[in-house]
PDB file of C-alpha atoms in Angstrom:
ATOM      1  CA  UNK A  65     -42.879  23.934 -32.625  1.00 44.00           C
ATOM      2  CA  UNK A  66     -42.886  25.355 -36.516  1.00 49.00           C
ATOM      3  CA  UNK A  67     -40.453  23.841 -38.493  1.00 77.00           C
ATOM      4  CA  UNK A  68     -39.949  27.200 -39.397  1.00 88.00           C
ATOM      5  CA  UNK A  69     -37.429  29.635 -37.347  1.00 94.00           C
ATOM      6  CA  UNK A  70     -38.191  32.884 -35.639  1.00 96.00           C
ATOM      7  CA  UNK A  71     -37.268  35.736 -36.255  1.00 97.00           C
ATOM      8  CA  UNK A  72     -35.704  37.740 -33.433  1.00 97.00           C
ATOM      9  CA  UNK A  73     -35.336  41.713 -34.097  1.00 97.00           C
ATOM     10  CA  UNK A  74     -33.181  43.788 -31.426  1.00 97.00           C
ATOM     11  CA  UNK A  75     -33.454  47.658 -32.707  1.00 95.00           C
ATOM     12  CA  UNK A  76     -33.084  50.909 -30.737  1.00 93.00           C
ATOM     13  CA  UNK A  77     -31.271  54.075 -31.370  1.00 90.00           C
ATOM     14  CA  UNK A  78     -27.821  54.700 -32.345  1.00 84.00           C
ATOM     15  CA  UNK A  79     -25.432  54.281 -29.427  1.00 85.00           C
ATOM     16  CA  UNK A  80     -27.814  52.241 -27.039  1.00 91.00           C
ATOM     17  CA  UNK A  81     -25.582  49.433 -26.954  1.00 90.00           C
ATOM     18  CA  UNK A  82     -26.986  46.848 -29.728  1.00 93.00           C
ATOM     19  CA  UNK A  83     -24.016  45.726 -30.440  1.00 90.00           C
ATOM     20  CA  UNK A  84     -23.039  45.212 -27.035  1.00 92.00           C
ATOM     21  CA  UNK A  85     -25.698  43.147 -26.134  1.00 95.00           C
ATOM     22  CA  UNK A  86     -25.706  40.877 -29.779  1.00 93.00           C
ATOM     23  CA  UNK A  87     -22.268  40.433 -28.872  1.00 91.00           C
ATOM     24  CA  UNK A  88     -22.557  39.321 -24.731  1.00 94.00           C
ATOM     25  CA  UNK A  89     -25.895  37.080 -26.703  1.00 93.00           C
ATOM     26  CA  UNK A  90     -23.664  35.396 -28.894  1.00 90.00           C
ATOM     27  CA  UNK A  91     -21.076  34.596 -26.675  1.00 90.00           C
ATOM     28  CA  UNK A  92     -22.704  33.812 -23.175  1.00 79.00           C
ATOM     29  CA  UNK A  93     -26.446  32.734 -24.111  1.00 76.00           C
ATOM     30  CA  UNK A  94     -27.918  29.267 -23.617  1.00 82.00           C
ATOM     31  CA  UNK A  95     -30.338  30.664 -26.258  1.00 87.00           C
ATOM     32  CA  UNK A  96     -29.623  29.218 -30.152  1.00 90.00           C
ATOM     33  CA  UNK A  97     -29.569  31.417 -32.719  1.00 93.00           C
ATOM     34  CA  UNK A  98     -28.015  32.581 -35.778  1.00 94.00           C
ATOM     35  CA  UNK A  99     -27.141  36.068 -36.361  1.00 93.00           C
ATOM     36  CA  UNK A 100     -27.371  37.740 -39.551  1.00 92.00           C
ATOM     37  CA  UNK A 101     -24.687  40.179 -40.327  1.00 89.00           C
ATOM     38  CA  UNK A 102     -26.062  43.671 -41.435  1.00 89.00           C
ATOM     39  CA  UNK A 103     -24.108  45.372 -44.404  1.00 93.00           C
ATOM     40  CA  UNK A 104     -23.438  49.146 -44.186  1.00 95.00           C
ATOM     41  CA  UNK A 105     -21.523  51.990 -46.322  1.00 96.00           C
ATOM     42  CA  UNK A 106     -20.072  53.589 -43.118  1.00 94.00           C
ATOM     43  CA  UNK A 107     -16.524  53.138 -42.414  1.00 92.00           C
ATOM     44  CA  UNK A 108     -14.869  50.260 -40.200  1.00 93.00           C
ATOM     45  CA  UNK A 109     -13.866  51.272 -36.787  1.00 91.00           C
ATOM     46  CA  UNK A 110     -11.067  50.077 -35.034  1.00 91.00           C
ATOM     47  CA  UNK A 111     -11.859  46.623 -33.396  1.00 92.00           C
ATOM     48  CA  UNK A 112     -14.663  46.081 -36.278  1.00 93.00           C
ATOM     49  CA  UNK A 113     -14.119  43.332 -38.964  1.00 94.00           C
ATOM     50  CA  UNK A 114     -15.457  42.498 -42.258  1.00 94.00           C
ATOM     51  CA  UNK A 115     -18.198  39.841 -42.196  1.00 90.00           C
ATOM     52  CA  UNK A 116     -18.162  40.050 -38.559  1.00 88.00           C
ATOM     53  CA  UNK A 117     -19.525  42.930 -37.271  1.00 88.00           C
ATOM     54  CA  UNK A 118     -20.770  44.445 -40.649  1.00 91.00           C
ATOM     55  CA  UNK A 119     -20.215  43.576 -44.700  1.00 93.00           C
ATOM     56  CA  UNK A 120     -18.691  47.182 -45.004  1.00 96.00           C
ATOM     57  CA  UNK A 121     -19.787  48.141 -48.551  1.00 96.00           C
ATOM     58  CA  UNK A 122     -19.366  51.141 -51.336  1.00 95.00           C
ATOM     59  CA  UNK A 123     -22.195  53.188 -52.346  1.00 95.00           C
ATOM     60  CA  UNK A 124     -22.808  51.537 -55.438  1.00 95.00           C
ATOM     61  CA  UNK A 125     -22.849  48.150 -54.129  1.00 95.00           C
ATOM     62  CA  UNK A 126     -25.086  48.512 -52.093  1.00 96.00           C
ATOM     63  CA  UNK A 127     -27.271  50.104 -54.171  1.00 96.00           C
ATOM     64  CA  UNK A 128     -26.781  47.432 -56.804  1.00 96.00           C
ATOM     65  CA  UNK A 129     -28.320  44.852 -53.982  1.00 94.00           C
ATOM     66  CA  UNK A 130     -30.937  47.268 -53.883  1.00 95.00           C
ATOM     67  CA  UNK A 131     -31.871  47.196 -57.445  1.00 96.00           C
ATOM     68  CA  UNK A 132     -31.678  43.854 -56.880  1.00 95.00           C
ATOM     69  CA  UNK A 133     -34.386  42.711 -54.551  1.00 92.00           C
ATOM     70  CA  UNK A 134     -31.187  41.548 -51.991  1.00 93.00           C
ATOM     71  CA  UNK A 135     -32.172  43.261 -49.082  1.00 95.00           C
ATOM     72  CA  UNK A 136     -34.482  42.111 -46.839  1.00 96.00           C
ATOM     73  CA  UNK A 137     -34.776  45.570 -45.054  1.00 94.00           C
ATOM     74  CA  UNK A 138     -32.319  49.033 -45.684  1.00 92.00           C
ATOM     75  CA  UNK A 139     -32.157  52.621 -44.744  1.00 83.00           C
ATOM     76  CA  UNK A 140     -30.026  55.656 -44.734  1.00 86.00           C
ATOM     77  CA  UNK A 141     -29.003  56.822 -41.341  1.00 80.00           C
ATOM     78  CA  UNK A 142     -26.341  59.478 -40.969  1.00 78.00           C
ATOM     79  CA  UNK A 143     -25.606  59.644 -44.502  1.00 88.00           C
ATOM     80  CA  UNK A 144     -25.127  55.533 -44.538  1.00 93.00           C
ATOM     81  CA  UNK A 145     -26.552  52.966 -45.660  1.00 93.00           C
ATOM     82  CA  UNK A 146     -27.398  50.182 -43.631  1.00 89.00           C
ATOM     83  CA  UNK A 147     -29.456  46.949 -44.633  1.00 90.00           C
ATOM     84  CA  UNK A 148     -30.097  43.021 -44.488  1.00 93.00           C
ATOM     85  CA  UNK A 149     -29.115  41.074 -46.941  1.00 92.00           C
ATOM     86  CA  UNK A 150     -32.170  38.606 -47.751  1.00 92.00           C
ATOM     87  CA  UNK A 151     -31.441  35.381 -49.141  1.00 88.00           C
ATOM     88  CA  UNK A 152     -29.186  34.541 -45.418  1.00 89.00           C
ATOM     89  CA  UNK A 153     -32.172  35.288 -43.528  1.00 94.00           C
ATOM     90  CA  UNK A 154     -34.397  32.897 -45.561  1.00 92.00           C
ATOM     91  CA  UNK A 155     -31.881  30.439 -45.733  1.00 92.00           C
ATOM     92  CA  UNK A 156     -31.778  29.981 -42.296  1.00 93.00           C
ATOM     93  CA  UNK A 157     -35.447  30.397 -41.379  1.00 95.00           C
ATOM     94  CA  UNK A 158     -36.257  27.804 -43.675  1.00 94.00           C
ATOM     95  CA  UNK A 159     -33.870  24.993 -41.744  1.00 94.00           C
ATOM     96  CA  UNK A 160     -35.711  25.603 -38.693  1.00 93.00           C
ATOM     97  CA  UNK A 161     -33.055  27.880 -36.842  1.00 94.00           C
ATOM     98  CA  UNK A 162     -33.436  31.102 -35.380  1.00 96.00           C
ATOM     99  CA  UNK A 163     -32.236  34.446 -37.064  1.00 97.00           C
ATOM    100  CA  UNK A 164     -31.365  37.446 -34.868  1.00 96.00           C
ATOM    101  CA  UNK A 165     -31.560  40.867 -36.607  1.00 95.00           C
ATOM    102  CA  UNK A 166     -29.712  43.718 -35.362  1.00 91.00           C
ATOM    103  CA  UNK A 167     -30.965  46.529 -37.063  1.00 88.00           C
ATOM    104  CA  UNK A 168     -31.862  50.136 -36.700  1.00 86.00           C
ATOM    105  CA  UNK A 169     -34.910  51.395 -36.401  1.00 90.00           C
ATOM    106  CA  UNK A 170     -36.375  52.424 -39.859  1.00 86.00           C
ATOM    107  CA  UNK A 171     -34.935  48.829 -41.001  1.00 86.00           C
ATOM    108  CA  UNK A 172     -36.809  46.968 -38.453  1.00 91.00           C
ATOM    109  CA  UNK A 173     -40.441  48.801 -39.531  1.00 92.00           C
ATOM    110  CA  UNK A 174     -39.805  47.553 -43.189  1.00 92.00           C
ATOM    111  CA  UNK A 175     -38.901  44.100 -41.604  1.00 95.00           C
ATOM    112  CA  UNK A 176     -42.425  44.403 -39.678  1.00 94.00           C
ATOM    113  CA  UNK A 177     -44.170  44.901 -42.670  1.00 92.00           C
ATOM    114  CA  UNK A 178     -42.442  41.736 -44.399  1.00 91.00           C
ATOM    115  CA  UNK A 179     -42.451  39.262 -41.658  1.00 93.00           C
ATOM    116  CA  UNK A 180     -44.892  40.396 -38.822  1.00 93.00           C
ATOM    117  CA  UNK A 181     -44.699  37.089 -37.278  1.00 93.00           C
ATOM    118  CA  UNK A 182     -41.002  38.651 -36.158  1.00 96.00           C
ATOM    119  CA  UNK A 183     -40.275  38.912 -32.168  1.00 98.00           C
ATOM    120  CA  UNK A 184     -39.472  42.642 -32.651  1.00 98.00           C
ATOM    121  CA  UNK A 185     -37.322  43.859 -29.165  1.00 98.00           C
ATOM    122  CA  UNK A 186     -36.923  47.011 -28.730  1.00 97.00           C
ATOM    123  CA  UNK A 187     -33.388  48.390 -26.952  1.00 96.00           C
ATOM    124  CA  UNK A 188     -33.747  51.840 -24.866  1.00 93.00           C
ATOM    125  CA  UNK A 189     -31.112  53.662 -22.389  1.00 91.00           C
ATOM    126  CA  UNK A 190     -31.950  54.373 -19.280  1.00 89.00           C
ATOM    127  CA  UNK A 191     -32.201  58.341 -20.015  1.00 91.00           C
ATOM    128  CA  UNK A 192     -30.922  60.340 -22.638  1.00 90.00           C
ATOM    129  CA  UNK A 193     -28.234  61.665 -20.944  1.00 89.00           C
ATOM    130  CA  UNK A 194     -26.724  57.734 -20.534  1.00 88.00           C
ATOM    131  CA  UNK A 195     -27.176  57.794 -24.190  1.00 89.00           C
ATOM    132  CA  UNK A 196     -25.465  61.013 -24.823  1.00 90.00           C
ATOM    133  CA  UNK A 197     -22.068  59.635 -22.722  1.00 88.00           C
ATOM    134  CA  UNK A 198     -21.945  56.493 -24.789  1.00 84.00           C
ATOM    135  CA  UNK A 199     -22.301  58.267 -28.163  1.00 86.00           C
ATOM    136  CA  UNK A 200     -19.844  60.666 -27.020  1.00 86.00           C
ATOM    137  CA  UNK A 201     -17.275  57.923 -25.070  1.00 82.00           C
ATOM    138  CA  UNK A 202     -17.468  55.947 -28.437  1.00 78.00           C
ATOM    139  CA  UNK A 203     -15.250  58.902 -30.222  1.00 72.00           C
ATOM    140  CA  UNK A 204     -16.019  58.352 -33.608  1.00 76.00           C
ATOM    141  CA  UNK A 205     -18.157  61.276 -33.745  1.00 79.00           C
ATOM    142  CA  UNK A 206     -18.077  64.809 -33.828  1.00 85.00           C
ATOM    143  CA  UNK A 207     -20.017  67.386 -31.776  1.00 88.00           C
ATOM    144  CA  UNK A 208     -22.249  67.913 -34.679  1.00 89.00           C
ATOM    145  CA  UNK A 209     -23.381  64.234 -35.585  1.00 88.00           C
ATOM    146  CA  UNK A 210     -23.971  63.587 -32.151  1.00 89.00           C
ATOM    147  CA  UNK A 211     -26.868  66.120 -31.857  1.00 89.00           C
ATOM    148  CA  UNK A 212     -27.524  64.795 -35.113  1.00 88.00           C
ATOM    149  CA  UNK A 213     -27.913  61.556 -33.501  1.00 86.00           C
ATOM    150  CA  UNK A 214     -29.527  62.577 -30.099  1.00 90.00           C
ATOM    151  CA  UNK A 215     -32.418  64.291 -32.252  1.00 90.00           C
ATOM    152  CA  UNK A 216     -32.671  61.160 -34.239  1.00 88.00           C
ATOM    153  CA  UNK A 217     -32.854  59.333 -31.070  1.00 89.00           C
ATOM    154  CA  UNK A 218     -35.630  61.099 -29.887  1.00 91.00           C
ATOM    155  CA  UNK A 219     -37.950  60.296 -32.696  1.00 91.00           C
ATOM    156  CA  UNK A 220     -37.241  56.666 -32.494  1.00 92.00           C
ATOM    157  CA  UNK A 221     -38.003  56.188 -28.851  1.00 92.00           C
ATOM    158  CA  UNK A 222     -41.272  57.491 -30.317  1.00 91.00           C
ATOM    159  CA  UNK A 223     -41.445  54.686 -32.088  1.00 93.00           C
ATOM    160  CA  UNK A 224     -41.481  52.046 -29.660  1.00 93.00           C
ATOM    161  CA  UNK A 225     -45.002  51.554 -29.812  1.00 94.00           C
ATOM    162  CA  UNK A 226     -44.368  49.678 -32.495  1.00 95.00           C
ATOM    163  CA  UNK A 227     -42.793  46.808 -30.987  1.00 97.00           C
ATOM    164  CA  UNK A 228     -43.429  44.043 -29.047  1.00 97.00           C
ATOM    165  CA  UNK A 229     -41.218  44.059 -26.228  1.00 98.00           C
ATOM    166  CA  UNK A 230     -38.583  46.985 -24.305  1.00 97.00           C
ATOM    167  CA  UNK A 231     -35.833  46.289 -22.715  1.00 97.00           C
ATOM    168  CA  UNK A 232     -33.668  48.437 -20.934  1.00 95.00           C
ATOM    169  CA  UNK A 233     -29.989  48.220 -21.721  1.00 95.00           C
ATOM    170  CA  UNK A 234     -28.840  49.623 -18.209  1.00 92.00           C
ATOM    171  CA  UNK A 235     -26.696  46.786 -17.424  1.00 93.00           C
ATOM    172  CA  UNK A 236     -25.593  43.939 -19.999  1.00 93.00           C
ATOM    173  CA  UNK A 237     -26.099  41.362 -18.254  1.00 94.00           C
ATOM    174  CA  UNK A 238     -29.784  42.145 -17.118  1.00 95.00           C
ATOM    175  CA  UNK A 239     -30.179  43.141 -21.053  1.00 96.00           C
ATOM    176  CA  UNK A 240     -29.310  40.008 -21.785  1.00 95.00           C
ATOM    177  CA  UNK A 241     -30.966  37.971 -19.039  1.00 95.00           C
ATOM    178  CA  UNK A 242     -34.386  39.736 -20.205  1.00 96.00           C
ATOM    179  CA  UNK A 243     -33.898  39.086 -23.819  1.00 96.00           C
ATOM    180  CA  UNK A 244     -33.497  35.302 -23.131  1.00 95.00           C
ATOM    181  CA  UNK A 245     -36.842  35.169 -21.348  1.00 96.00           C
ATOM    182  CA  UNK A 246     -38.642  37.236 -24.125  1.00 97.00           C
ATOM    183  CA  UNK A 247     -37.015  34.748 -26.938  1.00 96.00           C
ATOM    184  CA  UNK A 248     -38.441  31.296 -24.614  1.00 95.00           C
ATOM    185  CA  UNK A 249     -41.740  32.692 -23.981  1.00 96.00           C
ATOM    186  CA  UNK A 250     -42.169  33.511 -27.753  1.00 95.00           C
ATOM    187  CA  UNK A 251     -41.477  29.517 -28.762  1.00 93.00           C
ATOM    188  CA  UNK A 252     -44.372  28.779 -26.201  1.00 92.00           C
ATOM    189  CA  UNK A 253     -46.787  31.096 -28.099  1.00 91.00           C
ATOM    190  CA  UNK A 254     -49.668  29.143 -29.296  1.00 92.00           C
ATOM    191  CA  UNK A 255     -50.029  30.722 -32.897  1.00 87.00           C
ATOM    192  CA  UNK A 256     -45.752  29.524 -33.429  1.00 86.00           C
ATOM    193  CA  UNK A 257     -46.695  25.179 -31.994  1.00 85.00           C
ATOM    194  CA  UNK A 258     -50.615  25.581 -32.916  1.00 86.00           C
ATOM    195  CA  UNK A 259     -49.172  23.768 -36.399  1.00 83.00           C
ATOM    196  CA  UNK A 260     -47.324  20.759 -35.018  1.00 81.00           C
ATOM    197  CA  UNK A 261     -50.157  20.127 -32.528  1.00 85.00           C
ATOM    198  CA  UNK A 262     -52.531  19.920 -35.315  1.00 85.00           C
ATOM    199  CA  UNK A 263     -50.474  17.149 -37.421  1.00 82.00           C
ATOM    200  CA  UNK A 264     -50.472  15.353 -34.125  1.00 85.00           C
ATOM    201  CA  UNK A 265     -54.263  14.730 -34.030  1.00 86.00           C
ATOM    202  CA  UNK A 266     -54.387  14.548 -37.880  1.00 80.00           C
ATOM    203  CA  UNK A 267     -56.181  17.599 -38.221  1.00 59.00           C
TER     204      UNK A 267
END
């Protein structure tokens, strides 16, 4: 295997259940991995916590990482900002250990075009009216930002051609379960031992 980590990218529209599943990964998986905490200008919500779920940011900070070459990926979703800060990510790549990205969409094409060696997972509902409920049962959002969302939502399940993998969220567990299977078959890949294998033989 590369001495190198992988990179593990789970993206999918707003309100799929990301979070849900990063959260059921870290907890229950026999999978090991380190998960890099986004950072975001949107307000906490109850339950959330600082450094946990997100680095919850002003405006100008995060624009100041910006200016600064920090982030490994950003974008502005719903009048947010939401990013990855960079020097974790290579940090942890470079010891050999596995970084898992949850990101939105936009984010994770930028990532693509950065690190295309990236396992790049793609997170869908079942149908878009399952995706309305959750958005809606979530109640942080008005009527307004939730079609706001929904049309966004559209336009990124578009975008799922650009991944490698989709998984259906319909059930955490099976999310989860699939996921797993997707992150052991990608350490088998020949192009990720190909290097080892080669120092073996003295090549």
């Amino acid at each position: 295997m590369s001495t190198r980590g992988m990179l593990i990218v789970l993206s999918g529209p707003s309100g799929v259940g990301k979070g849900t599943v990063r959260k059921a990964m870290l907890k229950n998986s026999s999978i090991k991995f380190d998960y890099s905490v986004s950072m975001t200008t949107r307000q906490m919500r109850p339950g959330e916590v600082d450094g946990v779920d997100y680095y919850f940011r002003t405006n100008e900070e995060f624009e100041e990482e910006i200016s600064n070459d920090g982030m490994l990926e950003y974008a502005k979703y719903v009048d947010h900002y939401y990013g990855t800060p960079l020097k974790y990510v290579n940090q942890k790549l470079d010891a050999g250990i596995d970084v898992l990205l949850e990101i939105e969409v936009n984010g994770a094409m930028q990532v693509r075009e950065k690190m295309p060696d990236g396992v790049f997972i793609f997170l869908t509902p079942p149908d878009l009216t399952s995706l309305r409920d959750r958005i809606t049962h979530r109640g942080t959002d008005d009527e307004k930002t939730i079609d706001k969302r929904m049309e966004k939502a559209k336009k990124e399940i578009q975008m799922m051609t650009s991944y490698d993998y989709a998984v259906v969220n319909d059930k955490i567990p099976n999310a989860v379960e699939k996921i797993e299977g997707i992150i052991r078959s990608e350490h088998l890949r020949v192009a990720r031992v190909i290097d080892q294998y080669k120092k073996i033989i003295g090549d």
